[in-house]
């Protein structure tokens, strides 16, 4: 059976960027958009043009700067927003307008002071209006996670009738459990007339840490597109992280799914987004955190040195990281110490290693992590002088360092 392609819709520049302290200007957005295109995303949600002149300009500049990727602009179900979105997309080779409205009881009642019937009318009108400008119109049912499935199906069926090409089912508040979200997607697939002519999309927020699990449940139940952000940036606890969902798909061939992402570029774009937005990546973040491929306990280090797969299920090279790192702490053992010295060009025999290890432990107990510079100091302090230098073997590889311990 052939594999099914999952489209990756990146919203780092819209949902990701609409976070306090994370503002990007047009120039910064264009740099990231170009990288996203090279990364292989299918859609770049470039901004919300009606929100500010700079965001309008960003969308316009991004349209000029990318050629293969669909560029999408967000709007509410309001004519003025849709017009702005359409105008900003004027230079896009592949434009998409993303319009929609809240469909949960909570949104209908408190946000719009409206009724379900009026919401359907407004949704239809928005899609019809957007279709006047572009062929590709994505409809979002905001707060779909808390919308009853029957009503959600009715909304979707109506907007499809008027030309929506993509249907987005946001779990706006990160409310759903994976099983619940998966069932919602399956329900729509099975009950909405015309759904098979469209692309069904997931858009999950991470309020309970379930955004990636929910997106996965969505694609396992028939969704064809995942909306996500680099490093999972986004409102509150963020969105589904691109690197997580892409690597889950890559690592699990039995899912029979694939994406067009060049995973080897993940690490570099993750760093670029973090630096440009000022949003630091937590050290233990899956795939892109600094600890994601670092090992510090003696047992794990020993295993990794013997065979990487003992403590890693993902090959760091697959995400653009040259190799796993062995971090030297007070929990490290002799194997890790010898390994790191070897990398520095020092090959220690057993006696030398014993001597150096005891000095190392004294240092490591006082410090969080031992650096290469400190390793050289430790070597000196271990007093491997001319007298006991016979215990220390220099490596004779070309990139080795001759040892001259005094
Ligand atoms: O989370 C959400 O509901 C959204 C929509 C505007 C697509 O970001
Ligand atoms: Zn969102």
Short mmCIF file of C-alpha atoms and ligand atoms in Angstrom, two decimals:
data_model
loop_
_atom_site.label_atom_id
_atom_site.label_comp_id
_atom_site.label_asym_id
_atom_site.label_seq_id
_atom_site.Cartn_x
_atom_site.Cartn_y
_atom_site.Cartn_z
CA UNK A 1 0.00 0.00 0.00
CA UNK A 2 1.37 3.45 -0.95
CA UNK A 3 2.02 5.97 1.77
CA UNK A 4 -0.28 8.97 2.23
CA UNK A 5 1.24 12.42 2.29
CA UNK A 6 0.48 14.68 5.23
CA UNK A 7 0.65 18.35 4.32
CA UNK A 8 2.53 20.57 6.73
CA UNK A 9 0.94 23.97 7.30
CA UNK A 10 3.37 26.14 9.23
CA UNK A 11 1.84 28.93 11.27
CA UNK A 12 4.98 30.09 13.12
CA UNK A 13 4.65 33.48 11.46
CA UNK A 14 0.99 33.92 12.44
CA UNK A 15 -0.21 31.85 15.44
CA UNK A 16 3.40 31.41 16.60
CA UNK A 17 4.24 35.06 16.40
CA UNK A 18 1.09 36.42 18.06
CA UNK A 19 2.66 35.84 21.46
CA UNK A 20 3.79 38.53 23.91
CA UNK A 21 7.41 39.49 23.35
CA UNK A 22 7.70 37.52 20.15
CA UNK A 23 7.11 40.21 17.53
CA UNK A 24 8.85 39.80 14.16
CA UNK A 25 9.23 42.55 11.58
CA UNK A 26 8.70 42.02 7.85
CA UNK A 27 12.41 41.48 7.17
CA UNK A 28 12.73 38.81 9.86
CA UNK A 29 9.56 37.11 8.67
CA UNK A 30 10.82 36.95 5.09
CA UNK A 31 14.08 35.30 6.21
CA UNK A 32 12.13 32.64 8.11
CA UNK A 33 9.61 32.16 5.28
CA UNK A 34 12.41 31.47 2.79
CA UNK A 35 13.86 28.85 5.16
CA UNK A 36 10.41 27.30 5.62
CA UNK A 37 10.13 26.91 1.86
CA UNK A 38 13.52 25.16 1.71
CA UNK A 39 12.50 23.01 4.69
CA UNK A 40 9.63 21.75 2.53
CA UNK A 41 6.47 22.97 4.25
CA UNK A 42 3.37 22.92 2.04
CA UNK A 43 1.76 26.07 3.40
CA UNK A 44 3.17 29.15 5.12
CA UNK A 45 0.61 31.09 7.12
CA UNK A 46 2.31 34.44 6.73
CA UNK A 47 0.19 36.64 9.00
CA UNK A 48 -3.08 38.33 9.82
CA UNK A 49 -2.93 41.30 7.42
CA UNK A 50 -5.75 43.29 8.95
CA UNK A 51 -4.03 43.30 12.37
CA UNK A 52 -1.32 45.88 11.53
CA UNK A 53 0.34 47.62 8.56
CA UNK A 54 3.61 45.77 9.30
CA UNK A 55 1.85 42.41 9.24
CA UNK A 56 0.16 43.34 5.97
CA UNK A 57 3.59 44.25 4.56
CA UNK A 58 5.07 40.98 5.86
CA UNK A 59 2.50 38.91 4.00
CA UNK A 60 3.09 40.92 0.84
CA UNK A 61 6.88 40.56 1.06
CA UNK A 62 6.63 36.84 1.77
CA UNK A 63 4.44 36.40 -1.33
CA UNK A 64 7.22 38.00 -3.38
CA UNK A 65 9.93 35.88 -1.77
CA UNK A 66 8.59 32.32 -2.07
CA UNK A 67 7.50 30.53 -5.19
CA UNK A 68 6.64 26.88 -4.62
CA UNK A 69 4.83 27.13 -1.30
CA UNK A 70 1.22 28.16 -0.73
CA UNK A 71 1.09 31.48 1.14
CA UNK A 72 -1.89 31.86 3.43
CA UNK A 73 -3.33 34.94 5.13
CA UNK A 74 -5.72 34.82 8.09
CA UNK A 75 -8.97 36.73 8.37
CA UNK A 76 -12.07 36.74 10.53
CA UNK A 77 -15.42 36.11 8.82
CA UNK A 78 -15.61 39.81 8.08
CA UNK A 79 -15.54 41.41 4.61
CA UNK A 80 -12.90 44.03 5.50
CA UNK A 81 -10.51 41.33 6.82
CA UNK A 82 -11.04 39.17 3.76
CA UNK A 83 -10.36 42.10 1.43
CA UNK A 84 -7.12 42.90 3.29
CA UNK A 85 -6.07 39.26 3.15
CA UNK A 86 -6.79 39.14 -0.59
CA UNK A 87 -4.87 42.37 -1.23
CA UNK A 88 -1.86 41.23 0.77
CA UNK A 89 -1.77 37.99 -1.25
CA UNK A 90 -1.78 39.81 -4.59
CA UNK A 91 1.76 38.71 -5.51
CA UNK A 92 1.47 35.14 -4.24
CA UNK A 93 1.99 32.41 -6.83
CA UNK A 94 -0.25 30.16 -4.73
CA UNK A 95 -2.52 32.27 -2.49
CA UNK A 96 -4.87 30.91 0.18
CA UNK A 97 -7.31 32.86 2.34
CA UNK A 98 -7.92 31.35 5.78
CA UNK A 99 -11.23 32.58 7.12
CA UNK A 100 -13.56 31.36 9.82
CA UNK A 101 -15.63 31.88 12.91
CA UNK A 102 -16.17 30.41 16.39
CA UNK A 103 -18.61 27.50 16.41
CA UNK A 104 -18.76 26.37 20.07
CA UNK A 105 -21.71 27.34 22.26
CA UNK A 106 -19.34 29.41 24.35
CA UNK A 107 -18.13 31.44 21.34
CA UNK A 108 -21.58 31.76 19.77
CA UNK A 109 -23.13 33.00 22.98
CA UNK A 110 -20.44 35.07 24.67
CA UNK A 111 -18.14 36.16 21.86
CA UNK A 112 -20.72 36.85 19.18
CA UNK A 113 -23.98 37.09 21.12
CA UNK A 114 -25.39 35.18 18.17
CA UNK A 115 -27.24 31.99 17.27
CA UNK A 116 -26.10 28.78 15.56
CA UNK A 117 -28.17 29.67 12.46
CA UNK A 118 -26.60 33.11 12.13
CA UNK A 119 -23.11 31.65 12.60
CA UNK A 120 -23.70 29.27 9.68
CA UNK A 121 -24.91 32.19 7.54
CA UNK A 122 -21.83 34.26 8.42
CA UNK A 123 -19.53 31.30 7.71
CA UNK A 124 -21.12 30.77 4.28
CA UNK A 125 -20.91 34.45 3.48
CA UNK A 126 -17.21 34.59 4.44
CA UNK A 127 -16.32 31.63 2.23
CA UNK A 128 -18.40 32.96 -0.70
CA UNK A 129 -16.76 36.35 -0.33
CA UNK A 130 -13.22 34.94 -0.11
CA UNK A 131 -13.90 32.84 -3.24
CA UNK A 132 -14.37 36.09 -5.19
CA UNK A 133 -10.63 36.73 -4.70
CA UNK A 134 -8.92 33.31 -4.61
CA UNK A 135 -9.74 29.73 -5.48
CA UNK A 136 -8.09 28.23 -2.41
CA UNK A 137 -10.15 29.07 0.69
CA UNK A 138 -9.54 27.40 4.03
CA UNK A 139 -12.31 27.59 6.61
CA UNK A 140 -11.60 27.35 10.38
CA UNK A 141 -14.27 26.47 12.91
CA UNK A 142 -12.72 28.19 15.90
CA UNK A 143 -13.05 26.24 19.15
CA UNK A 144 -14.06 23.14 17.19
CA UNK A 145 -12.58 21.14 20.06
CA UNK A 146 -15.53 22.22 22.25
CA UNK A 147 -18.11 22.24 19.45
CA UNK A 148 -20.69 19.46 19.32
CA UNK A 149 -19.87 17.13 16.45
CA UNK A 150 -23.33 17.31 14.82
CA UNK A 151 -23.28 21.10 14.63
CA UNK A 152 -19.65 21.13 13.51
CA UNK A 153 -20.55 18.73 10.71
CA UNK A 154 -23.41 21.01 9.64
CA UNK A 155 -21.09 24.05 9.51
CA UNK A 156 -18.47 22.13 7.53
CA UNK A 157 -21.02 20.76 5.05
CA UNK A 158 -22.34 24.27 4.37
CA UNK A 159 -18.96 25.89 3.79
CA UNK A 160 -17.87 23.02 1.53
CA UNK A 161 -21.03 23.59 -0.53
CA UNK A 162 -19.86 27.15 -1.14
CA UNK A 163 -16.33 26.22 -2.13
CA UNK A 164 -14.12 25.79 0.93
CA UNK A 165 -11.13 23.75 -0.22
CA UNK A 166 -9.64 23.06 3.23
CA UNK A 167 -11.50 22.51 6.51
CA UNK A 168 -9.59 23.35 9.67
CA UNK A 169 -10.70 21.86 13.00
CA UNK A 170 -8.92 23.86 15.72
CA UNK A 171 -8.75 22.66 19.28
CA UNK A 172 -8.34 26.32 20.15
CA UNK A 173 -8.16 25.91 23.92
CA UNK A 174 -6.22 22.64 23.99
CA UNK A 175 -9.29 20.99 25.53
CA UNK A 176 -9.57 17.61 23.79
CA UNK A 177 -8.07 14.28 24.70
CA UNK A 178 -6.43 12.46 21.78
CA UNK A 179 -9.19 9.86 21.51
CA UNK A 180 -11.85 12.57 21.54
CA UNK A 181 -10.09 14.67 18.90
CA UNK A 182 -9.43 11.61 16.72
CA UNK A 183 -13.11 10.62 16.97
CA UNK A 184 -14.13 14.15 15.97
CA UNK A 185 -12.03 13.95 12.81
CA UNK A 186 -13.38 10.49 12.00
CA UNK A 187 -16.96 11.68 12.61
CA UNK A 188 -16.49 14.54 10.13
CA UNK A 189 -14.88 12.22 7.57
CA UNK A 190 -17.84 9.85 7.83
CA UNK A 191 -20.70 12.33 8.11
CA UNK A 192 -19.93 15.47 6.13
CA UNK A 193 -21.11 15.47 2.54
CA UNK A 194 -18.32 16.63 0.22
CA UNK A 195 -15.56 16.25 2.83
CA UNK A 196 -13.59 13.98 0.48
CA UNK A 197 -13.21 16.83 -2.02
CA UNK A 198 -11.44 18.90 0.66
CA UNK A 199 -8.33 18.68 2.81
CA UNK A 200 -9.19 18.12 6.47
CA UNK A 201 -6.75 19.88 8.79
CA UNK A 202 -5.76 19.65 12.45
CA UNK A 203 -4.84 22.74 14.47
CA UNK A 204 -4.12 21.85 18.10
CA UNK A 205 -3.06 23.97 21.03
CA UNK A 206 -0.92 22.69 23.86
CA UNK A 207 -2.71 23.84 27.03
CA UNK A 208 -2.62 20.31 28.46
CA UNK A 209 0.56 19.28 26.68
CA UNK A 210 -1.52 17.24 24.21
CA UNK A 211 -1.15 19.26 21.01
CA UNK A 212 1.14 16.79 19.26
CA UNK A 213 -0.78 13.74 20.54
CA UNK A 214 -4.04 15.29 19.32
CA UNK A 215 -2.61 16.11 15.89
CA UNK A 216 -1.35 12.55 15.64
CA UNK A 217 -4.81 11.23 16.58
CA UNK A 218 -6.23 13.54 13.89
CA UNK A 219 -4.04 12.20 11.08
CA UNK A 220 -4.54 8.61 12.25
CA UNK A 221 -8.26 9.21 11.80
CA UNK A 222 -8.13 10.74 8.35
CA UNK A 223 -6.88 14.35 8.56
CA UNK A 224 -4.56 15.23 5.69
CA UNK A 225 -2.97 18.45 6.96
CA UNK A 226 -1.33 19.41 10.27
CA UNK A 227 -1.06 23.03 11.37
CA UNK A 228 2.00 23.52 13.53
CA UNK A 229 4.86 25.83 14.47
CA UNK A 230 8.62 25.57 14.76
CA UNK A 231 9.56 24.82 18.41
CA UNK A 232 5.81 24.69 19.17
CA UNK A 233 5.63 28.46 19.69
CA UNK A 234 2.18 29.99 19.88
CA UNK A 235 -0.62 31.36 22.05
CA UNK A 236 -0.35 30.43 25.76
CA UNK A 237 1.28 26.96 25.90
CA UNK A 238 1.79 27.00 22.13
CA UNK A 239 0.81 24.95 19.11
CA UNK A 240 1.71 21.49 17.85
CA UNK A 241 5.42 21.56 17.22
CA UNK A 242 6.42 20.92 13.63
CA UNK A 243 9.55 18.98 14.52
CA UNK A 244 7.62 16.62 16.81
CA UNK A 245 4.83 15.70 14.41
CA UNK A 246 7.20 15.40 11.44
CA UNK A 247 9.61 13.14 13.32
CA UNK A 248 6.77 11.01 14.71
CA UNK A 249 5.65 10.42 11.13
CA UNK A 250 9.20 9.68 9.98
CA UNK A 251 10.01 7.32 12.86
CA UNK A 252 6.81 5.30 12.51
CA UNK A 253 6.71 3.84 9.03
CA UNK A 254 3.81 1.56 10.02
CA UNK A 255 1.57 4.66 10.00
CA UNK A 256 1.99 4.67 6.21
CA UNK A 257 2.34 8.43 6.17
CA UNK A 258 5.03 10.81 4.98
CA UNK A 259 5.71 14.54 4.73
CA UNK A 260 7.82 16.60 2.33
CA UNK A 261 9.99 17.99 5.13
CA UNK A 262 13.77 17.77 4.80
CA UNK A 263 14.28 16.79 8.42
CA UNK A 264 18.02 17.50 8.30
CA UNK A 265 17.18 21.21 8.31
CA UNK A 266 15.10 21.05 11.50
CA UNK A 267 17.85 21.99 13.94
CA UNK A 268 19.00 25.06 12.00
CA UNK A 269 15.48 26.48 11.47
CA UNK A 270 14.69 25.82 15.12
CA UNK A 271 17.70 27.93 16.14
CA UNK A 272 16.78 30.66 13.65
CA UNK A 273 13.20 30.92 14.97
CA UNK A 274 14.37 30.92 18.57
CA UNK A 275 16.95 33.65 17.93
CA UNK A 276 14.64 35.83 15.82
CA UNK A 277 11.66 35.61 18.18
CA UNK A 278 13.67 35.63 21.41
CA UNK A 279 11.67 32.57 22.51
CA UNK A 280 14.16 30.29 24.26
CA UNK A 281 13.78 26.55 23.74
CA UNK A 282 13.46 24.56 26.95
CA UNK A 283 16.52 22.31 27.35
CA UNK A 284 14.48 19.11 27.49
CA UNK A 285 12.22 19.99 24.51
CA UNK A 286 11.80 16.94 22.26
CA UNK A 287 13.96 16.95 19.11
CA UNK A 288 15.35 20.50 19.39
CA UNK A 289 16.17 21.08 23.08
CA UNK A 290 19.88 21.24 23.94
CA UNK A 291 19.49 18.07 26.01
CA UNK A 292 17.55 16.14 23.36
CA UNK A 293 20.70 14.28 22.26
CA UNK A 294 22.89 14.82 25.35
CA UNK A 295 23.78 12.10 27.80
CA UNK A 296 25.11 12.72 31.28
CA UNK A 297 24.56 9.67 33.48
CA UNK A 298 27.38 7.13 33.56
CA UNK A 299 25.18 4.16 32.62
CA UNK A 300 23.69 5.93 29.59
CA UNK A 301 27.04 7.32 28.47
CA UNK A 302 28.63 3.89 28.62
CA UNK A 303 25.76 2.50 26.52
CA UNK A 304 25.85 5.32 23.96
CA UNK A 305 29.62 4.96 23.51
CA UNK A 306 29.18 1.24 22.86
CA UNK A 307 26.17 1.69 20.54
CA UNK A 308 24.19 4.88 19.99
CA UNK A 309 20.86 3.06 19.70
CA UNK A 310 21.05 1.83 23.33
CA UNK A 311 19.73 5.18 24.56
CA UNK A 312 18.55 6.99 21.42
CA UNK A 313 15.62 6.08 19.19
CA UNK A 314 16.17 9.04 16.87
CA UNK A 315 19.39 9.52 14.94
CA UNK A 316 20.53 13.12 15.65
CA UNK A 317 21.85 13.35 12.07
CA UNK A 318 18.25 12.99 10.85
CA UNK A 319 17.45 16.39 12.37
CA UNK A 320 20.72 18.05 11.43
CA UNK A 321 22.71 17.48 14.60
CA UNK A 322 26.14 16.01 13.89
CA UNK A 323 26.35 13.71 16.87
CA UNK A 324 25.01 13.03 20.33
CA UNK A 325 26.90 14.73 23.13
CA UNK A 326 28.45 13.23 26.17
CA UNK A 327 28.13 15.75 28.98
CA UNK A 328 30.58 15.34 31.81
CA UNK A 329 29.02 15.71 35.25
CA UNK A 330 29.57 14.10 38.64
CA UNK A 331 27.28 11.30 37.41
CA UNK A 332 29.61 10.41 34.53
CA UNK A 333 31.78 7.35 34.58
CA UNK A 334 35.28 6.49 33.38
CA UNK A 335 34.07 5.45 29.91
CA UNK A 336 32.68 8.93 29.23
CA UNK A 337 35.78 10.63 30.59
CA UNK A 338 38.08 8.52 28.44
CA UNK A 339 35.84 9.16 25.42
CA UNK A 340 35.96 12.93 25.86
CA UNK A 341 39.74 12.91 26.38
CA UNK A 342 40.12 10.83 23.25
CA UNK A 343 38.12 13.45 21.33
CA UNK A 344 40.58 16.04 22.60
CA UNK A 345 43.48 13.90 21.39
CA UNK A 346 44.49 12.28 24.68
CA UNK A 347 44.43 8.52 24.90
CA UNK A 348 44.55 7.45 28.53
CA UNK A 349 45.59 4.02 29.70
CA UNK A 350 43.85 2.43 32.67
CA UNK A 351 46.18 3.77 35.36
CA UNK A 352 46.15 7.31 33.95
CA UNK A 353 42.41 7.19 33.69
CA UNK A 354 42.03 6.14 37.35
CA UNK A 355 44.24 9.01 38.42
CA UNK A 356 42.52 11.60 36.26
CA UNK A 357 39.06 10.30 37.20
CA UNK A 358 39.57 10.97 40.91
CA UNK A 359 40.62 14.58 40.21
CA UNK A 360 37.73 14.91 37.76
CA UNK A 361 35.20 13.83 40.44
CA UNK A 362 36.47 16.48 42.84
CA UNK A 363 35.89 19.12 40.17
CA UNK A 364 32.57 17.70 38.99
CA UNK A 365 31.09 17.60 42.51
CA UNK A 366 31.53 21.37 42.68
CA UNK A 367 30.35 22.14 39.15
CA UNK A 368 27.32 21.39 36.96
CA UNK A 369 29.29 20.46 33.85
CA UNK A 370 32.97 20.03 33.02
CA UNK A 371 34.21 21.77 29.88
CA UNK A 372 37.07 20.84 27.56
CA UNK A 373 39.25 23.61 29.01
CA UNK A 374 38.68 22.21 32.48
CA UNK A 375 39.53 18.73 31.28
CA UNK A 376 42.95 20.01 30.27
CA UNK A 377 43.44 21.64 33.67
CA UNK A 378 42.37 18.39 35.36
CA UNK A 379 44.94 16.52 33.32
CA UNK A 380 47.65 18.83 34.61
CA UNK A 381 46.39 18.59 38.16
CA UNK A 382 46.40 14.83 38.04
CA UNK A 383 50.13 15.41 37.95
CA UNK A 384 50.88 13.15 35.06
CA UNK A 385 54.37 14.59 34.87
CA UNK A 386 57.44 13.22 33.17
CA UNK A 387 57.79 10.69 35.97
CA UNK A 388 54.44 9.06 35.51
CA UNK A 389 53.99 10.08 31.91
CA UNK A 390 54.49 6.47 30.90
CA UNK A 391 50.91 5.95 32.01
CA UNK A 392 49.72 8.46 29.49
CA UNK A 393 49.66 7.50 25.85
CA UNK A 394 49.50 10.21 23.26
CA UNK A 395 47.43 9.43 20.22
CA UNK A 396 49.24 9.51 16.93
CA UNK A 397 46.31 10.42 14.73
CA UNK A 398 46.76 13.53 12.61
CA UNK A 399 44.33 15.67 14.57
CA UNK A 400 45.69 14.60 17.95
CA UNK A 401 47.30 16.94 20.45
CA UNK A 402 50.77 16.06 21.70
CA UNK A 403 50.69 15.83 25.42
CA UNK A 404 53.18 17.78 27.36
CA UNK A 405 52.02 17.53 30.91
CA UNK A 406 54.10 19.49 33.39
O1 LIG B 1 -6.54 28.36 17.46
C1 LIG B 1 -7.34 28.77 16.60
O2 LIG B 1 -8.54 28.53 16.66
C2 LIG B 1 -6.79 29.57 15.52
C3 LIG B 1 -7.69 29.90 14.39
C4 LIG B 1 -7.73 31.37 14.18
C5 LIG B 1 -7.29 29.15 13.16
O3 LIG B 1 -5.62 29.91 15.53
ZN1 LIG B 2 -4.49 28.66 16.92
#
